[in-house]
């Protein structure tokens, strides 16, 4: 009996420890951010917080710069879907087979992901400098005009998003390789025996069997684009002007530069809610489509 009680006590302890750690470092900060979003406070502990209700949110949704920041986050989503997805998937298809050459190529393609974000941002900032930058020097060598890549208000956000894509192509390639290796080999072999072309295998076997992998990519890419901060902060700090501001840089500026912690917290709440809504909404839509397809297949099989 005592031995059983001891085992139960150990089990409860092992469950409580991660629950307490999770609550302390994840649940509590989120709840406290919600609390601060209803306050007017400058971040100084000795200064009282003033309850303002939804005023911070009303002010936020009346600011043009906030909608501009949402558009900039959408640019990151577009680049993720148009650039990262096809390149990562193509690279995964090329190097998925295990051999020494492909192993070396996977390592090379993954290297950008290993670099610190700050170092990558600074490196590309120097490369893209208008006067003396390597990119403009190469263009001028071939007789083309150099560009103010990070100083142009219309171009800068796209340039930073492409640099971000350069960093994460390799990591997403590994995600797709994992999905490819999970496809049963006998299905591929059977399609080859049946005379299916490479294109037909991709369309009818590989893509249908990688739906869960694609779902993971879409969820992480979209949620990550909503929360993007570090590459913007390092390369442009939201400039020129507010041309490359995203919700996270707005939150940082309001909280730490202007000491408006209540207003900054309201931006943090909006970022969290947007990320959750997009993530759950996307998963719901994709799951419903899968259910519809399965229902159609069952009906066809019954007929």
Short mmCIF file of N, CA, C and O in Angstrom, two decimals, residues 32-33 35-44 49 56 251-268:
data_model
loop_
_atom_site.label_atom_id
_atom_site.label_comp_id
_atom_site.label_asym_id
_atom_site.label_seq_id
_atom_site.Cartn_x
_atom_site.Cartn_y
_atom_site.Cartn_z
N UNK A 32 -1.06 38.23 -17.83
CA UNK A 32 -0.60 39.55 -17.37
C UNK A 32 -0.60 40.55 -18.53
O UNK A 32 -0.89 41.74 -18.33
N UNK A 33 -0.29 40.09 -19.74
CA UNK A 33 -0.33 40.96 -20.91
C UNK A 33 -1.76 41.42 -21.18
O UNK A 33 -2.00 42.60 -21.50
N UNK A 35 -4.04 41.72 -18.95
CA UNK A 35 -4.33 42.68 -17.87
C UNK A 35 -3.73 44.05 -18.19
O UNK A 35 -4.41 45.08 -18.09
N UNK A 36 -2.47 44.08 -18.61
CA UNK A 36 -1.82 45.36 -18.92
C UNK A 36 -2.47 46.06 -20.10
O UNK A 36 -2.44 47.30 -20.18
N UNK A 37 -3.04 45.28 -21.03
CA UNK A 37 -3.65 45.90 -22.22
C UNK A 37 -4.85 46.77 -21.87
O UNK A 37 -5.28 47.59 -22.69
N UNK A 38 -5.39 46.62 -20.67
CA UNK A 38 -6.52 47.45 -20.23
C UNK A 38 -6.07 48.61 -19.34
O UNK A 38 -6.90 49.29 -18.76
N UNK A 39 -4.75 48.79 -19.24
CA UNK A 39 -4.20 49.81 -18.36
C UNK A 39 -3.41 50.88 -19.12
O UNK A 39 -2.94 50.64 -20.22
N UNK A 40 -3.27 52.03 -18.49
CA UNK A 40 -2.34 53.05 -18.94
C UNK A 40 -1.20 53.06 -17.94
O UNK A 40 -1.38 53.35 -16.76
N UNK A 41 0.01 52.70 -18.42
CA UNK A 41 1.15 52.51 -17.52
C UNK A 41 2.44 52.74 -18.28
O UNK A 41 2.56 52.35 -19.44
N UNK A 42 3.41 53.38 -17.61
CA UNK A 42 4.67 53.70 -18.28
C UNK A 42 5.78 52.70 -17.99
O UNK A 42 6.93 52.91 -18.39
N UNK A 43 5.47 51.59 -17.30
CA UNK A 43 6.45 50.54 -17.08
C UNK A 43 7.26 50.71 -15.82
O UNK A 43 8.08 49.83 -15.49
N UNK A 44 7.09 51.80 -15.09
CA UNK A 44 7.83 52.02 -13.84
C UNK A 44 7.02 51.44 -12.68
O UNK A 44 5.85 51.77 -12.51
N UNK A 49 -0.88 51.96 -12.08
CA UNK A 49 -1.54 51.66 -13.35
C UNK A 49 -2.94 52.25 -13.33
O UNK A 49 -3.64 52.15 -12.32
N UNK A 56 -7.11 51.38 -25.24
CA UNK A 56 -5.88 51.06 -25.98
C UNK A 56 -6.19 50.38 -27.31
O UNK A 56 -5.56 50.66 -28.33
N UNK A 251 4.78 47.12 -31.33
CA UNK A 251 4.67 46.78 -29.91
C UNK A 251 5.95 47.15 -29.17
O UNK A 251 5.91 47.77 -28.09
N UNK A 252 7.10 46.81 -29.75
CA UNK A 252 8.39 47.11 -29.12
C UNK A 252 8.58 48.62 -28.97
O UNK A 252 8.97 49.11 -27.91
N UNK A 253 8.30 49.37 -30.03
CA UNK A 253 8.50 50.82 -30.00
C UNK A 253 7.61 51.48 -28.94
O UNK A 253 8.07 52.33 -28.16
N UNK A 254 6.34 51.09 -28.91
CA UNK A 254 5.41 51.71 -27.97
C UNK A 254 5.78 51.38 -26.52
O UNK A 254 5.72 52.25 -25.65
N UNK A 255 6.19 50.15 -26.28
CA UNK A 255 6.48 49.73 -24.90
C UNK A 255 7.83 50.22 -24.42
O UNK A 255 7.95 50.78 -23.32
N UNK A 256 8.88 50.05 -25.24
CA UNK A 256 10.23 50.28 -24.75
C UNK A 256 10.84 51.62 -25.18
O UNK A 256 11.76 52.10 -24.53
N UNK A 257 10.35 52.20 -26.26
CA UNK A 257 10.86 53.51 -26.67
C UNK A 257 10.02 54.65 -26.12
O UNK A 257 10.54 55.69 -25.72
N UNK A 258 8.69 54.45 -26.12
CA UNK A 258 7.78 55.52 -25.68
C UNK A 258 7.18 55.24 -24.30
O UNK A 258 6.36 56.01 -23.82
N UNK A 259 7.59 54.14 -23.66
CA UNK A 259 7.15 53.78 -22.30
C UNK A 259 5.63 53.72 -22.17
O UNK A 259 5.06 54.11 -21.16
N UNK A 260 4.97 53.21 -23.21
CA UNK A 260 3.52 53.01 -23.18
C UNK A 260 3.26 51.50 -23.09
O UNK A 260 2.89 50.86 -24.07
N UNK A 261 3.48 50.94 -21.91
CA UNK A 261 3.41 49.50 -21.76
C UNK A 261 1.98 48.97 -21.89
O UNK A 261 1.77 47.85 -22.36
N UNK A 262 1.01 49.76 -21.49
CA UNK A 262 -0.37 49.34 -21.66
C UNK A 262 -0.76 49.26 -23.12
O UNK A 262 -1.32 48.25 -23.59
N UNK A 263 -0.41 50.29 -23.87
CA UNK A 263 -0.71 50.33 -25.30
C UNK A 263 0.08 49.25 -26.04
O UNK A 263 -0.45 48.55 -26.91
N UNK A 264 1.35 49.10 -25.67
CA UNK A 264 2.17 48.04 -26.28
C UNK A 264 1.61 46.66 -25.99
O UNK A 264 1.62 45.79 -26.87
N UNK A 265 1.09 46.45 -24.79
CA UNK A 265 0.50 45.15 -24.44
C UNK A 265 -0.74 44.87 -25.27
O UNK A 265 -1.01 43.72 -25.64
N UNK A 266 -1.51 45.92 -25.60
CA UNK A 266 -2.70 45.71 -26.44
C UNK A 266 -2.29 45.23 -27.83
O UNK A 266 -2.99 44.40 -28.43
N UNK A 267 -1.17 45.72 -28.34
CA UNK A 267 -0.67 45.24 -29.64
C UNK A 267 -0.25 43.78 -29.51
O UNK A 267 -0.51 42.97 -30.41
N UNK A 268 0.39 43.43 -28.39
CA UNK A 268 0.78 42.04 -28.16
C UNK A 268 -0.43 41.12 -28.11
O UNK A 268 -0.39 39.99 -28.65
#
